[in-house]
């Protein structure tokens, strides 16, 4: 082993790799729904569950989910969290955000990591803990101009 | 299932910030130690299983190629197993199946991370597909969501959960103080933990694992080989692994079925009916203190919804009925891909009486566990001193 | 050790699909289950194979693949690295006697990823290799030059591999690139990395291959022609190209282990069909030598002899091989599937004429074949 006469050095490297991912027919239709301010789910013929986002098949029954359902845009908060830190790609002006899982009325699963609560001064942490509760009712707020992507739902607001 | 398999040696690096070493040398440190511990040489090994987190975190794709020399695998078969955070457990399982199948007598399992060379959170956000789940929050968001779902489901009030989570953090950090290889070795009080800066509420700074560099190596051997070359083998008594759906909203994450079913399979194989009584120590995967409360329930250590009560009365603390994470756990040391295998190594150290200052007296049966994905995967390996 | 049988296989085509990776993966998995008449939850274990960089850049690829692979709440795991390892891992729990059925899935959508070379440049270490542009193709080109020089293999002989394999692919409905080309077409194609020419390099394909493995008893119930796992061998070389003799690869060691386990003493005589992984045409010749199908340095003479043609005495890559279809990561499982189909007599238009009792599936990845794996299947 070499004698350490100087401190071990580090080499910086950055790589950027482009990908182009197919949405496929199921999610293309799902996002087309967003353009029309619709949230679309699919229903499994075997277990009867309605899942959002729409799926090509039911992960449990493993049958194609071909029945499309327009689901409610209101629901109940299953869980939420207040994000207050940064990491690569996230700058201080981008936080805080309130992530939440929402059980939309009539849907058999919670929304996953794609729904965020806002509509009031979320920088006020005390206010956040007062308003945002498990069990609170929320409603989707759409952007005026929609493009058929995740940004179309601006946020979910608490319905008092 | 097939022939019996045992752990005949373990090796861990000094975990922490290892700017003093190149990544291959970090792997080499653990591999060197495991051969010393097992008292065998690389030529006695029939195959190697390697695992780490994804390429983006490693800064390289397929880094097992880069580590060929460090792993002492040149001229031998290598399998690479990866299941996100539960990689360490899955790597152990691959090694166990390999030996149990009869196709190898001695298998070296190695896992490693050099997280200070990359960005862990940024990597983990790419687990989410970029169509819909474009969010800010990283792993802490996912696990905080889960923790509050659990609190809401069982109507556990914030203060009680906060107190229990703080105890978990204090206990783990005390364990780290007794483990010379742990990354974080600080004394914390419940107050320190409860009042720390918010990361993803309710999770605060000391409720969260550190960013660690570290590697872990474990050697598995068949019954015949283990009895021949190892004074104190740690026998594999049971294993289990399950994964849920990709979208986290699809399953109830308070009643965490992948943990429950994976542990059921492991307990069945090990002949354990009352884990709280029969296990002597548990190395539970705890990157987030709140999440450990859920694991205690879903691993069957206490009734659902009651983990805070059991924690508050000291059941899982040092000296309690089932001490958890005497090594300091993931809260003190988290080279992510390695953390699951470190739990196996620590369980082996416990049941062979080699855990030094953090030894749980008389431990004979130990559970090790790891979780992966965004609340998606759980793997368990139970080790015992008796075949 | 329990015997392991391949019951059924399903493959996707290699041409670009507009389906999402999730939809694309689901189809062959569902097809295998339907073919054997099993429900998803009736299979004991699932082994997936995918790699994050070759997986639309999604980390912890197992998270996304899990649903489409059918693994929900079943014992399961994922091999990251060539899918032939998932096949081998899938055999283990059955050999142990732990489980009766294992479903193995290798998946990728090449169309979603950048060029293979962009991704393999990340296999190169950032200190010595990446800065000088080492990736899989540049490394292979160096290996090819050495091969031509040391043994006097000609560029024409290497080109013949392309002619054979792309021609065979015309009879493989799943193959990605399939056409009649001449040796001149190959020699005149662009020298993208001299001496490698464009037509000598594998494409970037889609590919999901699903396979059901079962214990002897179960396999015999589920199919009247199970294909038996007879042996495997695998070996790794060291990392830096300069530390290696690029022509004396670990394939020799891997093959020796596989032959030993399968009880094969004279591969040239006893193997009926070979499916080998040849992302660079010359490698098929080199691998044939390393597999012991011909003497060292005689790979060129082997292809000249016609023995490895689809109608020959020892057909190599009747499916078209990786030159015709390169779903990186899944390609190793495709080799096993194709070998199995040959034994079953179910390879359709690219079924070889002779009776196939023993088949060899080989896969490799890493620069100049740093990782080598060989599987032997038997009737």
Coordinates of C-alpha atoms in Angstrom, one line a residue, chain B:
Chain B
X1 CA -35.6 -27.0 3.2
X2 CA -32.8 -28.8 1.5
X3 CA -29.7 -29.1 3.6
X4 CA -29.0 -26.8 6.6
X5 CA -27.1 -23.7 6.1
X6 CA -25.0 -21.6 8.6
X7 CA -23.2 -18.4 8.8
X8 CA -19.6 -19.2 9.5
X9 CA -18.1 -15.7 9.5
X10 CA -19.0 -12.0 9.2
X11 CA -17.0 -8.9 8.4
X12 CA -18.0 -5.2 8.5
X13 CA -16.1 -2.1 7.7
X14 CA -15.9 0.8 10.1
X15 CA -19.0 2.5 8.8
X16 CA -19.2 6.3 8.4
X17 CA -17.6 8.8 6.1
X18 CA -14.8 6.8 4.4
X19 CA -13.1 9.4 2.2
X20 CA -9.9 7.7 3.2
X21 CA -10.6 4.8 0.8
X22 CA -11.6 4.1 -2.7
X23 CA -14.8 2.1 -3.1
X24 CA -13.1 -1.1 -4.1
X25 CA -10.9 -0.8 -1.0
X26 CA -13.9 -0.3 1.2
X27 CA -15.3 -3.6 -0.2
X28 CA -11.9 -5.2 0.3
X29 CA -11.9 -4.1 4.0
X30 CA -15.1 -6.1 4.7
X31 CA -14.0 -9.1 2.6
X32 CA -10.7 -9.3 4.3
X33 CA -12.4 -9.2 7.7
X34 CA -14.9 -12.0 6.9
X35 CA -12.1 -14.4 5.7
X36 CA -10.2 -13.7 8.9
X37 CA -13.4 -14.2 11.0
X38 CA -14.3 -17.5 9.2
X39 CA -10.7 -18.7 9.2
X40 CA -10.9 -19.7 5.5
X41 CA -9.4 -18.4 2.3
X42 CA -10.9 -17.3 -1.0
X43 CA -10.1 -20.6 -2.6
X44 CA -12.5 -22.3 -0.2
X45 CA -15.4 -20.2 -1.6
X46 CA -17.6 -21.7 -4.3
X47 CA -19.5 -18.6 -5.3
X48 CA -20.1 -15.0 -4.5
X49 CA -23.4 -13.0 -4.2
X50 CA -23.1 -9.3 -4.4
X51 CA -25.7 -6.5 -4.0
X52 CA -25.8 -2.7 -3.6
X53 CA -28.2 0.1 -4.4
X54 CA -28.9 1.2 -8.0
X55 CA -26.3 2.6 -10.3
X56 CA -27.2 6.2 -9.8
X57 CA -26.3 5.9 -6.2
X58 CA -23.1 4.0 -6.9
X59 CA -22.0 6.3 -9.7
X60 CA -21.4 3.2 -11.7
X61 CA -23.5 0.5 -13.4
X62 CA -22.9 -3.1 -12.5
X63 CA -20.2 -2.2 -9.9
X64 CA -19.7 -5.9 -9.2
X65 CA -17.5 -5.9 -12.3
X66 CA -15.3 -3.2 -10.7
X67 CA -15.1 -5.1 -7.5
X68 CA -14.1 -8.4 -9.1
X69 CA -10.7 -8.3 -7.3
X70 CA -12.0 -6.9 -4.0
X71 CA -14.7 -9.7 -3.9
X72 CA -12.0 -12.3 -4.7
X73 CA -14.4 -13.7 -7.3
X74 CA -12.1 -13.9 -10.3
X75 CA -12.5 -17.4 -11.7
X76 CA -15.7 -18.0 -9.7
X77 CA -19.4 -17.6 -10.3
X78 CA -21.1 -14.4 -9.2
X79 CA -24.8 -13.6 -8.8
X80 CA -26.0 -10.1 -8.2
X81 CA -29.2 -9.7 -6.3
X82 CA -30.9 -6.4 -5.7
X83 CA -34.2 -5.4 -4.0
X84 CA -33.6 -1.8 -3.0
X85 CA -33.3 -1.3 0.7
X86 CA -34.0 -5.0 1.4
X87 CA -31.0 -5.9 -0.8
X88 CA -29.0 -7.1 2.2
X89 CA -31.6 -9.7 3.1
X90 CA -32.2 -10.7 -0.5
X91 CA -28.4 -11.2 -1.0
X92 CA -28.4 -13.4 2.1
X93 CA -31.3 -15.4 0.8
X94 CA -29.7 -16.0 -2.6
X95 CA -26.6 -17.3 -0.8
X96 CA -28.7 -19.5 1.4
X97 CA -30.7 -20.9 -1.5
X98 CA -27.4 -21.5 -3.4
X99 CA -26.0 -23.6 -0.6
X100 CA -29.2 -25.3 0.3
X101 CA -29.7 -26.3 -3.3
X102 CA -26.5 -28.3 -3.2
X103 CA -24.8 -26.4 -6.0
X104 CA -22.3 -24.7 -3.6
X105 CA -20.9 -25.6 -0.2
X106 CA -19.5 -22.2 0.7
X107 CA -20.9 -18.9 -0.6
X108 CA -19.6 -15.4 0.2
X109 CA -22.3 -12.6 0.4
X110 CA -21.1 -9.0 0.1
X111 CA -23.0 -5.7 0.1
X112 CA -21.6 -2.2 0.1
X113 CA -22.4 1.5 -0.3
X114 CA -20.3 4.6 -0.6
X115 CA -23.1 7.1 -0.3
X116 CA -20.9 10.1 0.2
X117 CA -19.9 9.7 -3.4
X118 CA -23.4 10.1 -4.8
X119 CA -26.8 11.4 -3.7
X120 CA -29.1 8.9 -2.0
X121 CA -32.3 10.8 -2.0
X122 CA -32.0 11.9 -5.6
X123 CA -31.5 8.3 -6.6
X124 CA -34.4 7.1 -4.6
X125 CA -36.7 9.5 -6.2
X126 CA -36.1 7.8 -9.5
X127 CA -37.8 4.7 -8.1
X128 CA -41.0 6.6 -8.9
X129 CA -42.1 6.6 -12.5
X130 CA -41.9 10.1 -14.0
X131 CA -45.4 10.2 -15.4
X132 CA -47.5 10.7 -12.3
X133 CA -45.4 10.4 -9.2
X134 CA -43.2 13.5 -9.6
X135 CA -43.0 14.6 -6.0
X136 CA -40.6 16.2 -3.6
X137 CA -39.7 14.4 -0.4
X138 CA -37.5 11.4 -0.9
X139 CA -37.5 8.3 1.2
X140 CA -38.4 10.4 4.3
X141 CA -41.6 11.4 2.7
X142 CA -42.6 7.8 1.9
X143 CA -42.0 6.6 5.4
X144 CA -43.5 9.5 7.1
X145 CA -46.6 9.0 5.1
X146 CA -46.7 5.4 6.2
X147 CA -46.0 6.3 9.9
X148 CA -48.9 8.7 10.0
X149 CA -51.2 6.2 8.2
X150 CA -50.4 3.8 11.0
X151 CA -51.0 6.4 13.7
X152 CA -54.3 7.3 12.0
X153 CA -55.4 3.7 11.5
X154 CA -54.9 2.8 15.2
X155 CA -55.8 6.2 16.6
X156 CA -52.5 6.6 18.3
X157 CA -52.1 10.2 19.4
X158 CA -49.2 12.3 18.2
X159 CA -47.6 12.7 21.7
X160 CA -47.6 9.0 22.4
X161 CA -46.1 8.1 19.1
X162 CA -43.6 10.9 19.5
X163 CA -42.5 9.5 22.9
X164 CA -42.2 6.0 21.6
X165 CA -40.3 7.0 18.5
X166 CA -37.9 9.0 20.7
X167 CA -37.3 6.0 22.9
X168 CA -36.5 4.0 19.8
X169 CA -34.0 6.6 18.7
X170 CA -32.4 7.0 22.1
X171 CA -32.0 3.2 22.4
X172 CA -30.6 2.8 19.0
X173 CA -28.1 5.6 19.5
X174 CA -27.1 4.0 22.8
X175 CA -26.5 0.8 20.9
X176 CA -24.3 2.8 18.5
X177 CA -22.2 4.0 21.4
X178 CA -21.5 0.3 22.2
X179 CA -20.6 -0.7 18.6
X180 CA -17.2 0.5 17.6
X181 CA -18.1 0.0 13.9
X182 CA -21.2 2.1 14.0
X183 CA -21.3 5.4 12.0
X184 CA -23.2 7.6 14.4
X185 CA -22.0 7.3 18.0
X186 CA -23.6 10.1 20.0
X187 CA -25.6 10.2 23.2
X188 CA -29.1 11.5 22.7
X189 CA -31.9 12.3 25.1
X190 CA -35.6 11.9 24.4
X191 CA -35.8 15.7 24.4
X192 CA -33.0 16.0 21.8
X193 CA -35.0 13.7 19.5
X194 CA -38.4 15.2 20.1
X195 CA -37.3 18.7 19.5
X196 CA -34.9 18.2 16.6
X197 CA -35.5 20.0 13.2
X198 CA -38.4 18.7 11.1
X199 CA -37.4 16.7 8.1
X200 CA -40.8 15.3 6.9
X201 CA -43.2 15.8 9.8
X202 CA -43.6 13.9 12.1
X203 CA -40.1 12.7 11.4
X204 CA -37.3 14.8 12.7
X205 CA -33.6 14.8 12.3
X206 CA -32.8 12.1 14.9
X207 CA -35.6 10.0 13.7
X208 CA -33.8 9.5 10.5
X209 CA -30.8 7.3 9.5
X210 CA -27.5 8.9 8.5
X211 CA -25.9 8.8 5.0
X212 CA -23.2 6.2 5.5
X213 CA -20.3 4.5 3.7
X214 CA -19.8 0.9 4.6
X215 CA -19.6 -2.7 3.5
X216 CA -20.6 -6.0 5.0
X217 CA -19.6 -9.6 4.1
X218 CA -21.1 -12.8 5.4
X219 CA -20.0 -16.4 4.6
X220 CA -22.6 -19.1 4.4
X221 CA -21.8 -22.8 4.4
X222 CA -23.5 -26.1 4.2
X223 CA -24.1 -28.1 7.4
X224 CA -21.2 -30.5 6.6
X225 CA -18.7 -27.7 5.9
X226 CA -19.9 -25.5 8.8
X227 CA -19.5 -28.3 11.3
X228 CA -16.0 -29.1 9.9
X229 CA -14.6 -25.6 9.8
X230 CA -16.5 -23.4 12.2
X231 CA -16.5 -23.6 16.0
X232 CA -19.7 -21.7 16.4
X233 CA -21.9 -21.6 13.3
X234 CA -25.0 -19.4 13.3
X235 CA -27.7 -21.6 11.8
X236 CA -30.2 -20.3 9.3
X237 CA -33.5 -21.2 11.0
X238 CA -36.0 -19.5 8.7
X239 CA -36.3 -17.0 5.8
X240 CA -39.1 -15.0 4.2
X241 CA -39.6 -12.3 1.6
X242 CA -42.6 -10.5 0.2
X243 CA -43.4 -7.5 -1.8
X244 CA -46.5 -5.5 -2.3
X245 CA -47.8 -3.4 -5.2
X246 CA -45.8 -0.6 -6.8
X247 CA -48.2 2.2 -6.1
X248 CA -48.0 2.8 -2.3
X249 CA -51.7 3.7 -2.0
X250 CA -52.7 0.2 -3.2
X251 CA -52.3 -1.6 0.1
X252 CA -52.9 -0.7 3.7
X253 CA -49.5 0.2 5.0
X254 CA -50.4 0.3 8.7
X255 CA -51.2 -3.4 8.6
X256 CA -48.1 -4.1 6.6
X257 CA -48.8 -7.4 4.9
X258 CA -45.4 -7.9 3.3
X259 CA -43.8 -7.7 6.8
X260 CA -46.5 -9.9 8.3
X261 CA -46.4 -12.6 5.7
X262 CA -42.6 -12.7 5.3
X263 CA -42.1 -13.1 9.0
X264 CA -44.9 -15.7 9.1
X265 CA -43.0 -17.8 6.6
X266 CA -39.7 -17.4 8.5
X267 CA -41.3 -18.2 11.8
X268 CA -43.0 -21.3 10.4
X269 CA -39.7 -22.6 9.0
X270 CA -38.0 -21.8 12.3
X271 CA -40.7 -23.4 14.4
X272 CA -41.4 -20.1 16.3
X273 CA -44.9 -19.5 17.5
X274 CA -44.3 -16.7 20.0
X275 CA -41.7 -14.4 18.7
X276 CA -41.6 -12.1 21.7
X277 CA -40.9 -14.9 24.0
X278 CA -38.7 -17.1 21.8
X279 CA -36.5 -14.6 20.1
X280 CA -33.6 -13.3 22.3
X281 CA -32.7 -10.3 20.1
X282 CA -34.0 -8.6 16.9
X283 CA -32.0 -6.6 14.5
X284 CA -35.0 -4.7 12.9
X285 CA -34.4 -2.5 9.9
X286 CA -35.0 1.0 11.4
X287 CA -34.0 3.9 9.1
X288 CA -36.9 5.8 10.6
X289 CA -37.7 5.5 14.3
X290 CA -41.5 5.7 13.7
X291 CA -41.3 2.9 11.2
X292 CA -39.7 0.6 13.7
X293 CA -42.9 0.9 15.8
X294 CA -44.8 -0.5 12.9
X295 CA -42.2 -3.3 12.4
X296 CA -42.5 -4.4 16.0
X297 CA -46.2 -5.0 15.4
X298 CA -46.0 -6.5 12.0
X299 CA -43.2 -8.8 13.0
X300 CA -45.5 -10.1 15.7
X301 CA -43.6 -8.8 18.6
X302 CA -46.6 -7.1 20.1
X303 CA -50.3 -6.7 19.2
X304 CA -51.3 -4.3 16.4
X305 CA -51.6 -0.7 17.5
X306 CA -49.8 -1.3 20.8
X307 CA -46.2 -0.9 19.9
X308 CA -45.9 2.5 21.6
X309 CA -47.2 1.0 24.9
X310 CA -44.7 -1.8 24.7
X311 CA -41.8 0.5 23.8
X312 CA -42.7 3.0 26.5
X313 CA -42.6 0.3 29.1
X314 CA -39.2 -0.9 27.9
X315 CA -39.9 -4.2 26.3
X316 CA -37.6 -3.6 23.4
X317 CA -35.0 -1.5 25.2
X318 CA -31.6 -2.9 26.4
X319 CA -32.4 -5.3 29.3
X320 CA -36.0 -5.6 28.1
X321 CA -37.8 -8.8 27.0
X322 CA -36.7 -8.5 23.4
X323 CA -33.9 -6.0 22.9
X324 CA -34.0 -4.5 19.4
X325 CA -31.1 -3.2 17.4
X326 CA -28.3 -3.5 20.1
X327 CA -25.9 -2.7 17.3
X328 CA -27.4 0.8 16.9
X329 CA -29.5 -0.4 13.9
X330 CA -29.9 1.5 10.7
X331 CA -30.5 4.7 12.7
X332 CA -26.8 4.7 13.5
X333 CA -25.5 3.1 10.3
X334 CA -27.1 3.1 6.9
X335 CA -25.1 2.1 3.9
X336 CA -28.4 1.3 2.3
X337 CA -27.6 -1.8 0.2
X338 CA -25.5 -3.2 3.0
X339 CA -27.8 -2.4 5.9
X340 CA -29.9 -5.5 5.4
X341 CA -26.9 -7.8 5.4
X342 CA -25.4 -5.9 8.4
X343 CA -28.6 -7.0 10.3
X344 CA -27.8 -10.7 9.4
X345 CA -24.2 -10.2 10.5
X346 CA -25.3 -8.7 13.8
X347 CA -27.7 -11.5 14.4
X348 CA -24.9 -14.0 13.8
X349 CA -22.6 -12.1 16.2
X350 CA -25.3 -12.2 18.8
X351 CA -26.1 -15.9 18.7
X352 CA -22.4 -16.8 18.6
X353 CA -21.6 -14.6 21.5
X354 CA -19.2 -12.4 19.5
X355 CA -21.0 -9.1 19.7
X356 CA -18.6 -7.6 22.3
X357 CA -19.8 -4.6 24.1
X358 CA -23.3 -4.7 22.5
X359 CA -23.8 -8.5 23.2
X360 CA -27.2 -9.4 24.5
X361 CA -26.4 -11.9 27.3
X362 CA -27.2 -15.5 26.4
X363 CA -28.7 -14.8 23.0
X364 CA -29.4 -18.0 21.1
X365 CA -32.1 -17.0 18.6
X366 CA -32.0 -13.7 16.6
X367 CA -34.2 -12.2 13.9
X368 CA -32.7 -9.9 11.2
X369 CA -34.9 -7.9 8.9
X370 CA -34.8 -5.3 6.1
X371 CA -37.3 -3.3 4.1
X372 CA -37.0 -2.0 0.6
X373 CA -38.7 0.2 -2.0
X374 CA -41.3 2.8 -1.1
X375 CA -42.9 0.7 1.6
X376 CA -42.9 -2.3 -0.7
X377 CA -40.6 -5.1 0.3
X378 CA -39.7 -6.9 3.5
X379 CA -37.2 -9.7 4.0
X380 CA -36.4 -11.7 7.1
X381 CA -33.6 -14.1 8.2
X382 CA -33.7 -15.9 11.5
X383 CA -30.4 -17.3 12.9
X384 CA -29.9 -19.6 15.9
X385 CA -27.0 -21.1 17.8
X386 CA -28.6 -24.6 17.6
X387 CA -29.2 -26.5 14.4

